[in-house]
Amino acid sequence: MRFFRSLDPVHAMTFDLDDTLYDNHPVIRRLERDLRSWLIEAFPRLQQFTEDHWRALKREALQSNERCRNDVTFARETQLGYAFTRIGIIGDAQQQAIQDTMHQVTLLRNRVQIPEETHSTLKAIVAKLPLVAITNGNVDLERIGLQGYFAHTLKAGPDGDAKPSTDMFLRATKLLDTPASSILHVGDHLVSDVLGAKAAGFQAAWFNDTSKGIESQVKTKVMPDVEINRIEQLLHFI
């Protein structure tokens, strides 16, 4: 743990989810692999689509609609719509195809392994402080077993623009009825989490479980207040 500023007393915490409370990278890799297999089985004409094709459709979706840049679920639905249109599935049939595919996405997206350290740490913190989850993703906290720790869950899209926008941070201050300066936000991303939190007046804990220090991070826009390497180090602040 490294301190870059002295912290004020912490009266509440907000948490990023993906790659902070659990390792999300293998989840997404498995999702994309298994979803492609399911799509090809359900819609054989999609076999012609390579990974490059899917990436191009994602770029097209992100460029076509600002909502796609702030809502990962809507972005995937839009990407799928483009793919189905290209193989001649349109209208009501397309809407049903998107709905069926998104059901598979939900199942695959929430196959998350939560470390025991995450559970034990959150259990100890929530006994002392209120917690809010703030995510740019679309994981379902109830499905992955984390719902009970958080008073509220804010998701980019339905609850405001994606981090580092201050939308969800400012909403969290109202939900917590706590001054921003008394809230510690915890997250792994130096832009989405640290920059966003500091812009909203929060204190920021950067979760870094890699061997690379902040000095080597090209994404650093503003320094966090503290760097932690294990989630259980947050117990220091309660």
Coordinates of N, CA and C in Angstrom, one line a residue:
M1 N 0.9 -1.2 0.0 CA 0.0 0.0 0.0 C 0.9 1.2 0.0
R2 N 0.6 2.2 -0.9 CA 1.3 3.4 -1.0 C 0.4 4.6 -0.9
F3 N 0.7 5.6 -0.1 CA -0.1 6.8 0.1 C 0.5 7.9 -0.8
F4 N -0.3 8.6 -1.5 CA 0.2 9.8 -2.3 C -0.4 11.1 -1.7
R5 N -1.4 11.0 -0.8 CA -2.0 12.1 -0.1 C -2.5 11.6 1.2
S6 N -2.6 12.5 2.2 CA -3.3 12.1 3.4 C -4.8 12.0 3.2
L7 N -5.4 10.9 3.7 CA -6.8 10.7 3.5 C -7.6 11.3 4.6
D8 N -8.8 11.9 4.3 CA -9.7 12.4 5.3 C -10.5 11.1 5.8
P9 N -11.1 11.2 6.9 CA -11.9 10.1 7.4 C -12.9 9.6 6.3
V10 N -13.0 8.3 6.2 CA -13.8 7.7 5.2 C -15.2 7.3 5.8
H11 N -16.3 7.8 5.3 CA -17.6 7.5 5.9 C -18.4 6.6 4.9
A12 N -17.9 6.4 3.7 CA -18.6 5.5 2.8 C -17.6 5.1 1.7
M13 N -17.9 4.0 1.0 CA -17.1 3.6 -0.1 C -17.9 3.3 -1.3
T14 N -17.3 3.5 -2.5 CA -17.9 3.1 -3.7 C -16.9 2.2 -4.4
F15 N -17.4 1.2 -5.1 CA -16.5 0.2 -5.8 C -16.8 0.1 -7.2
D16 N -15.7 0.0 -8.0 CA -15.8 -0.6 -9.3 C -15.9 -2.1 -9.1
L17 N -16.4 -2.8 -10.2 CA -16.6 -4.2 -10.1 C -15.6 -5.0 -10.9
D18 N -15.7 -4.9 -12.2 CA -14.8 -5.7 -13.1 C -13.3 -5.4 -12.8
D19 N -12.5 -6.5 -12.6 CA -11.1 -6.4 -12.4 C -10.7 -5.6 -11.2
T20 N -11.6 -5.4 -10.3 CA -11.4 -4.8 -9.0 C -11.8 -5.9 -7.9
L21 N -13.0 -6.3 -8.0 CA -13.4 -7.3 -7.0 C -13.3 -8.7 -7.5
Y22 N -13.0 -8.9 -8.7 CA -12.7 -10.2 -9.3 C -12.0 -10.0 -10.6
D23 N -11.4 -11.1 -11.1 CA -10.7 -11.0 -12.4 C -11.7 -11.2 -13.5
N24 N -11.9 -10.1 -14.3 CA -12.9 -10.2 -15.4 C -12.4 -10.6 -16.7
H25 N -11.1 -10.6 -16.9 CA -10.5 -10.9 -18.2 C -10.9 -12.3 -18.7
P26 N -10.7 -13.3 -17.9 CA -11.1 -14.7 -18.3 C -12.6 -14.8 -18.6
V27 N -13.4 -14.1 -17.8 CA -14.8 -14.1 -18.0 C -15.2 -13.7 -19.4
I28 N -14.6 -12.5 -19.8 CA -14.9 -12.0 -21.1 C -14.4 -12.8 -22.3
R29 N -13.2 -13.4 -22.1 CA -12.6 -14.2 -23.1 C -13.5 -15.5 -23.3
R30 N -13.9 -16.0 -22.2 CA -14.8 -17.2 -22.3 C -16.1 -16.9 -22.9
L31 N -16.7 -15.7 -22.5 CA -17.9 -15.3 -23.1 C -17.9 -15.2 -24.6
E32 N -16.9 -14.5 -25.1 CA -16.8 -14.2 -26.5 C -16.6 -15.6 -27.3
R33 N -15.8 -16.5 -26.7 CA -15.5 -17.8 -27.4 C -16.8 -18.6 -27.4
D34 N -17.4 -18.7 -26.2 CA -18.6 -19.6 -26.2 C -19.8 -19.0 -26.9
L35 N -19.9 -17.6 -26.9 CA -21.0 -17.0 -27.6 C -20.9 -17.2 -29.1
R36 N -19.7 -17.1 -29.6 CA -19.5 -17.3 -31.1 C -19.9 -18.7 -31.4
S37 N -19.6 -19.7 -30.6 CA -20.0 -21.1 -30.9 C -21.5 -21.2 -30.9
W38 N -22.1 -20.6 -29.9 CA -23.6 -20.7 -29.8 C -24.2 -20.0 -31.0
L39 N -23.7 -18.9 -31.4 CA -24.3 -18.1 -32.5 C -24.2 -18.9 -33.8
I40 N -23.0 -19.6 -34.0 CA -22.9 -20.4 -35.3 C -23.8 -21.6 -35.3
E41 N -24.0 -22.2 -34.1 CA -25.0 -23.3 -34.0 C -26.4 -22.8 -34.3
A42 N -26.8 -21.7 -33.7 CA -28.1 -21.2 -33.8 C -28.4 -20.5 -35.2
F43 N -27.4 -19.8 -35.7 CA -27.5 -19.1 -37.0 C -26.3 -19.5 -37.9
P44 N -26.3 -20.6 -38.6 CA -25.1 -21.1 -39.3 C -24.5 -20.1 -40.2
R45 N -25.3 -19.2 -40.8 CA -24.7 -18.2 -41.7 C -23.7 -17.3 -41.1
L46 N -23.7 -17.2 -39.7 CA -22.8 -16.4 -39.1 C -21.4 -17.0 -39.0
Q47 N -21.2 -18.2 -39.5 CA -19.9 -18.9 -39.5 C -18.9 -18.1 -40.4
Q48 N -19.5 -17.3 -41.4 CA -18.6 -16.6 -42.2 C -17.9 -15.4 -41.5
F49 N -18.4 -15.0 -40.3 CA -17.9 -13.9 -39.6 C -16.7 -14.3 -38.8
T50 N -15.6 -13.6 -39.1 CA -14.3 -13.8 -38.4 C -14.3 -12.8 -37.2
E51 N -13.3 -13.0 -36.3 CA -13.1 -12.0 -35.2 C -13.0 -10.6 -35.7
D52 N -12.3 -10.4 -36.9 CA -12.1 -9.1 -37.4 C -13.5 -8.5 -37.8
H53 N -14.4 -9.4 -38.4 CA -15.7 -8.9 -38.7 C -16.4 -8.4 -37.5
W54 N -16.4 -9.2 -36.4 CA -17.1 -8.8 -35.2 C -16.5 -7.5 -34.6
R55 N -15.2 -7.4 -34.7 CA -14.6 -6.1 -34.2 C -15.0 -4.9 -35.0
A56 N -15.1 -5.1 -36.3 CA -15.6 -4.0 -37.2 C -17.0 -3.7 -36.9
L57 N -17.8 -4.6 -36.6 CA -19.2 -4.4 -36.3 C -19.3 -3.6 -35.0
K58 N -18.5 -4.0 -34.0 CA -18.5 -3.3 -32.7 C -18.0 -1.8 -32.9
R59 N -17.0 -1.6 -33.7 CA -16.6 -0.2 -34.0 C -17.7 0.6 -34.7
E60 N -18.4 -0.1 -35.6 CA -19.5 0.6 -36.3 C -20.6 1.0 -35.3
A61 N -20.9 0.1 -34.4 CA -21.9 0.4 -33.3 C -21.5 1.5 -32.5
L62 N -20.2 1.5 -32.0 CA -19.8 2.6 -31.2 C -19.7 3.9 -31.8
Q63 N -19.5 3.9 -33.2 CA -19.5 5.2 -33.9 C -20.8 5.7 -34.3
S64 N -21.8 4.8 -34.3 CA -23.1 5.1 -34.8 C -24.0 5.8 -33.8
N65 N -23.8 5.6 -32.5 CA -24.7 6.0 -31.5 C -24.0 6.3 -30.2
E66 N -24.1 7.5 -29.7 CA -23.4 7.8 -28.4 C -23.9 6.9 -27.3
R67 N -25.1 6.5 -27.3 CA -25.6 5.6 -26.3 C -24.7 4.3 -26.2
C68 N -24.3 3.8 -27.4 CA -23.4 2.6 -27.4 C -22.1 2.8 -26.6
R69 N -21.7 4.1 -26.5 CA -20.4 4.3 -25.8 C -20.6 4.4 -24.3
N70 N -21.8 4.4 -23.9 CA -22.1 4.6 -22.5 C -23.0 3.4 -21.9
D71 N -23.3 2.4 -22.8 CA -24.1 1.3 -22.3 C -23.7 0.0 -23.1
V72 N -22.9 -0.8 -22.4 CA -22.3 -2.0 -23.1 C -23.4 -3.0 -23.6
T73 N -24.5 -3.0 -22.8 CA -25.6 -3.9 -23.3 C -26.2 -3.4 -24.6
F74 N -26.5 -2.2 -24.7 CA -27.0 -1.6 -25.9 C -26.1 -1.7 -27.0
A75 N -24.8 -1.5 -26.7 CA -23.7 -1.6 -27.8 C -23.7 -3.0 -28.4
R76 N -23.8 -4.1 -27.5 CA -23.8 -5.4 -28.0 C -25.1 -5.7 -28.8
E77 N -26.2 -5.2 -28.3 CA -27.5 -5.4 -29.1 C -27.4 -4.8 -30.5
T78 N -26.8 -3.6 -30.5 CA -26.6 -2.9 -31.8 C -25.7 -3.7 -32.7
Q79 N -24.6 -4.2 -32.2 CA -23.6 -5.0 -33.0 C -24.3 -6.2 -33.5
L80 N -25.1 -6.9 -32.7 CA -25.8 -8.1 -33.1 C -26.8 -7.7 -34.2
G81 N -27.5 -6.6 -34.1 CA -28.4 -6.2 -35.1 C -27.8 -6.0 -36.5
Y82 N -26.6 -5.4 -36.5 CA -25.9 -5.3 -37.7 C -25.5 -6.6 -38.3
A83 N -25.1 -7.5 -37.4 CA -24.7 -8.9 -37.9 C -25.9 -9.6 -38.5
F84 N -27.0 -9.6 -37.8 CA -28.2 -10.3 -38.3 C -28.7 -9.7 -39.6
T85 N -28.6 -8.3 -39.7 CA -29.1 -7.7 -40.9 C -28.2 -8.2 -42.1
R86 N -26.9 -8.4 -41.9 CA -26.1 -8.8 -43.0 C -26.3 -10.2 -43.5
I87 N -27.0 -11.0 -42.6 CA -27.3 -12.4 -43.1 C -28.8 -12.5 -43.4
G88 N -29.5 -11.4 -43.5 CA -30.9 -11.4 -43.9 C -31.9 -11.6 -42.8
I89 N -31.5 -11.5 -41.6 CA -32.5 -11.6 -40.5 C -32.9 -10.2 -40.1
I90 N -34.2 -9.8 -40.3 CA -34.6 -8.5 -40.1 C -36.0 -8.5 -39.4
G91 N -36.4 -7.3 -39.0 CA -37.8 -7.2 -38.4 C -37.9 -7.9 -37.1
D92 N -39.1 -8.5 -37.0 CA -39.4 -9.3 -35.8 C -38.5 -10.4 -35.5
A93 N -38.1 -11.1 -36.6 CA -37.2 -12.2 -36.5 C -35.8 -11.7 -35.9
Q94 N -35.4 -10.5 -36.3 CA -34.1 -10.0 -35.8 C -34.3 -9.7 -34.3
Q95 N -35.4 -9.1 -33.9 CA -35.6 -8.8 -32.5 C -35.6 -10.0 -31.6
Q96 N -36.2 -11.1 -32.1 CA -36.2 -12.3 -31.4 C -34.8 -12.9 -31.3
A97 N -34.0 -12.8 -32.4 CA -32.7 -13.3 -32.5 C -31.8 -12.6 -31.5
I98 N -32.0 -11.3 -31.4 CA -31.2 -10.5 -30.5 C -31.6 -10.9 -29.0
Q99 N -32.9 -11.0 -28.8 CA -33.3 -11.4 -27.4 C -32.7 -12.7 -27.0
D100 N -32.8 -13.7 -27.9 CA -32.3 -15.0 -27.6 C -30.8 -15.0 -27.3
T101 N -30.1 -14.2 -28.1 CA -28.6 -14.1 -28.0 C -28.2 -13.4 -26.7
M102 N -29.0 -12.3 -26.3 CA -28.6 -11.6 -25.1 C -28.9 -12.5 -23.9
H103 N -29.9 -13.4 -24.0 CA -30.1 -14.3 -22.9 C -28.8 -15.2 -22.7
Q104 N -28.2 -15.6 -23.8 CA -27.0 -16.4 -23.7 C -25.8 -15.5 -23.1
V105 N -25.8 -14.3 -23.5 CA -24.8 -13.3 -23.0 C -24.9 -13.2 -21.5
T106 N -26.1 -13.0 -21.0 CA -26.3 -12.9 -19.6 C -25.8 -14.1 -18.8
L107 N -26.1 -15.3 -19.3 CA -25.7 -16.5 -18.7 C -24.2 -16.6 -18.6
L108 N -23.5 -16.3 -19.8 CA -22.1 -16.4 -19.8 C -21.4 -15.3 -19.1
R109 N -22.0 -14.1 -19.1 CA -21.4 -12.9 -18.5 C -21.2 -13.0 -17.0
N110 N -22.1 -13.8 -16.4 CA -22.2 -13.9 -15.0 C -21.6 -15.1 -14.4
R111 N -20.8 -15.8 -15.2 CA -20.0 -17.0 -14.7 C -18.7 -16.4 -14.1
V112 N -18.8 -15.8 -13.0 CA -17.7 -15.1 -12.3 C -17.3 -15.8 -11.1
Q113 N -16.0 -16.0 -10.9 CA -15.5 -16.5 -9.6 C -15.1 -15.4 -8.7
I114 N -15.7 -15.3 -7.6 CA -15.4 -14.3 -6.6 C -14.4 -14.8 -5.6
P115 N -13.2 -14.1 -5.4 CA -12.3 -14.6 -4.4 C -12.8 -14.5 -3.0
E116 N -12.4 -15.4 -2.2 CA -12.9 -15.4 -0.8 C -12.5 -14.1 -0.1
E117 N -11.3 -13.6 -0.5 CA -10.8 -12.4 0.1 C -11.8 -11.2 -0.2
T118 N -12.4 -11.2 -1.3 CA -13.3 -10.2 -1.7 C -14.6 -10.3 -0.7
H119 N -15.1 -11.5 -0.6 CA -16.2 -11.7 0.3 C -15.9 -11.3 1.7
S120 N -14.8 -11.7 2.3 CA -14.5 -11.4 3.7 C -14.2 -9.9 3.9
T121 N -13.6 -9.3 2.9 CA -13.3 -7.8 3.0 C -14.6 -7.0 3.0
L122 N -15.4 -7.3 2.0 CA -16.7 -6.6 1.9 C -17.6 -6.8 3.1
K123 N -17.6 -8.0 3.6 CA -18.4 -8.3 4.8 C -18.0 -7.4 6.0
A124 N -16.6 -7.3 6.1 CA -16.1 -6.5 7.2 C -16.4 -5.0 7.0
I125 N -16.3 -4.5 5.8 CA -16.5 -3.1 5.5 C -17.9 -2.7 5.7
V126 N -18.8 -3.5 5.1 CA -20.2 -3.2 5.1 C -20.8 -3.2 6.5
A127 N -20.1 -3.8 7.5 CA -20.6 -3.8 8.9 C -20.3 -2.4 9.5
K128 N -19.4 -1.6 8.8 CA -19.1 -0.3 9.4 C -19.5 0.9 8.5
L129 N -19.5 0.6 7.1 CA -19.7 1.7 6.2 C -20.7 1.3 5.1
P130 N -21.5 2.3 4.6 CA -22.4 1.9 3.5 C -21.6 1.9 2.2
L131 N -22.0 1.0 1.3 CA -21.3 0.7 0.0 C -22.2 0.9 -1.2
V132 N -21.6 1.4 -2.3 CA -22.3 1.6 -3.5 C -21.4 1.0 -4.6
A133 N -22.0 0.2 -5.5 CA -21.2 -0.2 -6.7 C -21.4 0.7 -7.9
I134 N -20.3 1.1 -8.6 CA -20.4 1.9 -9.7 C -19.6 1.2 -10.9
T135 N -20.4 0.9 -11.9 CA -19.7 0.1 -13.0 C -20.1 0.5 -14.4
N136 N -19.1 0.4 -15.3 CA -19.4 0.7 -16.7 C -19.9 -0.6 -17.4
G137 N -19.9 -1.7 -16.6 CA -20.3 -3.0 -17.2 C -21.7 -3.4 -16.9
N138 N -22.0 -4.7 -17.1 CA -23.4 -5.1 -17.0 C -23.5 -6.4 -16.2
V139 N -22.5 -6.7 -15.3 CA -22.6 -7.9 -14.5 C -23.8 -7.7 -13.6
D140 N -24.4 -8.9 -13.2 CA -25.6 -8.9 -12.3 C -25.1 -9.4 -10.9
L141 N -25.1 -8.4 -10.0 CA -24.5 -8.7 -8.7 C -25.3 -9.8 -8.0
E142 N -26.6 -9.9 -8.2 CA -27.3 -11.0 -7.5 C -26.8 -12.4 -8.1
R143 N -26.6 -12.5 -9.4 CA -26.2 -13.7 -10.0 C -24.8 -14.2 -9.5
I144 N -23.9 -13.2 -9.3 CA -22.5 -13.5 -8.9 C -22.3 -13.5 -7.4
G145 N -23.3 -13.2 -6.6 CA -23.3 -13.4 -5.2 C -22.7 -12.2 -4.4
L146 N -22.8 -11.0 -5.0 CA -22.3 -9.8 -4.3 C -23.4 -8.8 -4.0
Q147 N -24.6 -9.0 -4.3 CA -25.7 -8.1 -4.1 C -25.8 -7.7 -2.7
G148 N -25.7 -8.6 -1.8 CA -25.9 -8.3 -0.4 C -25.0 -7.3 0.3
Y149 N -23.9 -6.9 -0.4 CA -23.0 -6.0 0.2 C -23.3 -4.5 -0.1
F150 N -24.0 -4.3 -1.2 CA -24.2 -2.9 -1.7 C -25.6 -2.4 -1.5
A151 N -25.7 -1.2 -1.0 CA -27.0 -0.5 -0.8 C -27.6 -0.1 -2.2
H152 N -26.7 0.2 -3.1 CA -27.1 0.6 -4.5 C -26.1 0.1 -5.5
T153 N -26.6 -0.1 -6.7 CA -25.7 -0.5 -7.8 C -26.0 0.5 -8.9
L154 N -25.0 1.2 -9.4 CA -25.1 2.2 -10.5 C -24.4 1.6 -11.7
K155 N -25.1 1.6 -12.9 CA -24.6 1.1 -14.1 C -24.6 2.1 -15.2
A156 N -23.5 2.2 -15.9 CA -23.4 3.2 -17.0 C -24.5 2.8 -18.0
G157 N -25.2 3.9 -18.5 CA -26.3 3.7 -19.4 C -27.6 4.1 -18.6
P158 N -28.1 3.1 -17.9 CA -29.3 3.4 -17.1 C -29.1 4.5 -16.1
D159 N -27.9 4.6 -15.5 CA -27.7 5.5 -14.3 C -26.8 6.7 -14.6
G160 N -26.5 6.9 -15.9 CA -25.6 8.0 -16.3 C -24.6 7.6 -17.3
D161 N -23.8 8.6 -17.7 CA -22.7 8.3 -18.7 C -21.6 7.5 -18.0
A162 N -20.9 6.7 -18.8 CA -19.8 5.9 -18.3 C -18.7 6.7 -17.6
K163 N -18.1 6.1 -16.6 CA -16.9 6.6 -16.0 C -15.9 6.8 -17.1
P164 N -15.1 7.9 -17.1 CA -14.9 8.8 -16.0 C -15.8 10.0 -15.9
S165 N -16.9 10.0 -16.6 CA -18.0 11.0 -16.4 C -18.3 11.0 -14.9
T166 N -18.6 12.1 -14.4 CA -18.9 12.2 -12.9 C -20.4 11.9 -12.6
D167 N -21.2 11.5 -13.6 CA -22.6 11.3 -13.5 C -22.9 10.3 -12.3
M168 N -22.3 9.1 -12.4 CA -22.7 8.1 -11.4 C -22.0 8.4 -10.0
F169 N -20.9 9.0 -10.0 CA -20.3 9.4 -8.8 C -21.2 10.4 -8.0
L170 N -21.6 11.4 -8.7 CA -22.5 12.4 -8.1 C -23.8 11.8 -7.7
R171 N -24.3 10.9 -8.4 CA -25.5 10.2 -8.0 C -25.3 9.4 -6.7
A172 N -24.1 8.8 -6.6 CA -23.8 8.1 -5.4 C -23.8 8.9 -4.2
T173 N -23.2 10.2 -4.3 CA -23.2 11.1 -3.1 C -24.6 11.3 -2.6
K174 N -25.6 11.5 -3.5 CA -27.0 11.7 -3.1 C -27.6 10.5 -2.5
L175 N -27.3 9.3 -3.1 CA -27.8 8.1 -2.5 C -27.3 7.8 -1.1
L176 N -26.0 8.1 -1.0 CA -25.3 7.9 0.3 C -25.6 9.0 1.3
D177 N -26.0 10.2 0.8 CA -26.2 11.3 1.6 C -25.0 11.7 2.4
T178 N -23.8 11.6 1.7 CA -22.5 11.8 2.3 C -21.7 12.8 1.4
P179 N -21.0 13.7 2.0 CA -20.1 14.6 1.1 C -19.1 13.8 0.3
A180 N -18.9 14.2 -0.9 CA -18.0 13.5 -1.8 C -16.6 13.3 -1.2
S181 N -16.1 14.3 -0.4 CA -14.8 14.2 0.2 C -14.7 13.2 1.3
S182 N -15.8 12.6 1.7 CA -15.8 11.6 2.7 C -16.0 10.2 2.2
I183 N -16.1 10.1 0.8 CA -16.3 8.8 0.1 C -15.0 8.4 -0.5
L184 N -14.6 7.1 -0.3 CA -13.5 6.6 -1.0 C -13.9 5.7 -2.1
H185 N -13.5 6.0 -3.3 CA -13.8 5.1 -4.5 C -12.7 4.2 -4.7
V186 N -13.0 2.9 -5.0 CA -12.0 1.9 -5.2 C -12.1 1.3 -6.6
G187 N -11.1 1.4 -7.4 CA -11.1 0.8 -8.7 C -9.8 0.6 -9.3
D188 N -9.7 -0.2 -10.4 CA -8.5 -0.6 -11.0 C -8.0 0.3 -12.1
H189 N -8.9 1.1 -12.6 CA -8.6 1.9 -13.8 C -8.3 3.3 -13.5
L190 N -7.1 3.8 -14.0 CA -6.6 5.1 -13.6 C -7.4 6.2 -14.3
V191 N -8.1 5.9 -15.3 CA -8.9 7.0 -16.0 C -10.4 6.8 -15.5
S192 N -11.0 5.7 -15.8 CA -12.4 5.5 -15.4 C -12.6 5.7 -14.0
D193 N -11.8 5.1 -13.1 CA -12.0 5.1 -11.7 C -11.3 6.3 -11.0
V194 N -10.0 6.4 -11.2 CA -9.3 7.5 -10.4 C -9.6 8.8 -10.9
L195 N -9.5 9.1 -12.2 CA -9.8 10.4 -12.8 C -11.2 10.8 -12.5
G196 N -12.1 9.8 -12.8 CA -13.6 10.1 -12.6 C -13.9 10.4 -11.1
A197 N -13.3 9.6 -10.2 CA -13.6 9.9 -8.8 C -13.1 11.2 -8.3
K198 N -11.8 11.5 -8.7 CA -11.2 12.8 -8.3 C -12.0 14.0 -8.9
A199 N -12.4 13.8 -10.1 CA -13.2 14.9 -10.7 C -14.5 15.2 -10.0
A200 N -15.0 14.2 -9.4 CA -16.3 14.3 -8.6 C -16.1 14.7 -7.2
G201 N -14.8 14.9 -6.8 CA -14.5 15.3 -5.4 C -14.3 14.1 -4.4
F202 N -14.3 12.9 -4.9 CA -14.1 11.7 -4.1 C -12.6 11.6 -3.7
Q203 N -12.3 10.8 -2.7 CA -11.0 10.2 -2.5 C -10.9 9.0 -3.4
A204 N -9.7 8.6 -3.8 CA -9.6 7.5 -4.8 C -8.5 6.5 -4.3
A205 N -8.9 5.2 -4.3 CA -7.9 4.2 -4.0 C -7.8 3.4 -5.3
W206 N -6.6 3.4 -5.8 CA -6.3 2.6 -7.1 C -5.9 1.2 -6.7
F207 N -6.7 0.2 -7.2 CA -6.4 -1.2 -7.0 C -5.4 -1.6 -8.1
N208 N -4.2 -2.0 -7.7 CA -3.2 -2.4 -8.7 C -2.6 -3.7 -8.2
D209 N -3.0 -4.8 -8.8 CA -2.5 -6.1 -8.5 C -1.5 -6.6 -9.5
T210 N -0.8 -5.7 -10.2 CA 0.2 -6.0 -11.1 C 1.6 -5.6 -10.5
S211 N 2.6 -5.9 -11.2 CA 4.0 -5.6 -10.8 C 4.4 -4.2 -11.3
K212 N 3.6 -3.5 -12.0 CA 3.9 -2.2 -12.6 C 3.4 -1.1 -11.7
G213 N 4.3 -0.3 -11.2 CA 3.9 0.9 -10.4 C 3.3 2.0 -11.2
I214 N 2.8 3.0 -10.5 CA 2.1 4.1 -11.2 C 3.0 4.9 -12.1
E215 N 4.3 4.8 -11.7 CA 5.3 5.6 -12.5 C 5.3 5.1 -14.0
S216 N 5.0 3.9 -14.2 CA 5.1 3.3 -15.5 C 3.8 3.2 -16.3
Q217 N 2.7 3.8 -15.7 CA 1.4 3.8 -16.2 C 1.1 5.0 -17.1
V218 N 1.0 4.7 -18.4 CA 0.8 5.8 -19.4 C -0.6 6.4 -19.3
K219 N -1.5 5.7 -18.6 CA -2.9 6.3 -18.5 C -3.1 7.2 -17.3
T220 N -2.0 7.4 -16.6 CA -2.2 8.3 -15.4 C -2.5 9.7 -15.8
K221 N -3.6 10.2 -15.4 CA -4.0 11.6 -15.6 C -4.0 12.4 -14.3
V222 N -4.3 11.7 -13.2 CA -4.3 12.4 -11.9 C -3.9 11.3 -10.9
M223 N -3.2 11.6 -9.9 CA -2.7 10.6 -9.0 C -3.9 10.2 -8.0
P224 N -3.9 8.9 -7.7 CA -4.9 8.5 -6.7 C -4.4 9.0 -5.3
D225 N -5.2 8.9 -4.3 CA -4.8 9.2 -3.0 C -4.0 8.1 -2.3
V226 N -4.3 6.8 -2.7 CA -3.7 5.7 -2.2 C -3.7 4.6 -3.2
E227 N -2.6 3.8 -3.3 CA -2.6 2.6 -4.1 C -2.6 1.3 -3.2
I228 N -3.6 0.4 -3.5 CA -3.6 -0.8 -2.8 C -3.3 -2.0 -3.7
N229 N -2.8 -3.0 -3.2 CA -2.4 -4.2 -4.0 C -3.3 -5.4 -3.7
R230 N -4.0 -5.3 -2.6 CA -4.9 -6.4 -2.2 C -6.2 -5.7 -1.6
I231 N -7.3 -6.3 -1.9 CA -8.6 -5.7 -1.5 C -8.6 -5.6 0.1
E232 N -8.1 -6.6 0.8 CA -8.2 -6.6 2.2 C -7.4 -5.4 2.8
Q233 N -6.6 -4.7 2.1 CA -5.9 -3.5 2.6 C -6.9 -2.4 2.9
L234 N -8.1 -2.5 2.3 CA -9.1 -1.5 2.6 C -9.6 -1.5 4.0
L235 N -9.3 -2.6 4.7 CA -9.8 -2.6 6.1 C -9.0 -1.6 7.0
H236 N -7.9 -1.1 6.5 CA -7.2 0.0 7.1 C -8.0 1.2 7.3
F237 N -9.0 1.4 6.5 CA -9.8 2.7 6.4 C -11.1 2.6 7.2
I238 N -11.4 1.5 7.8 CA -12.7 1.5 8.5 C -12.5 1.5 10.0

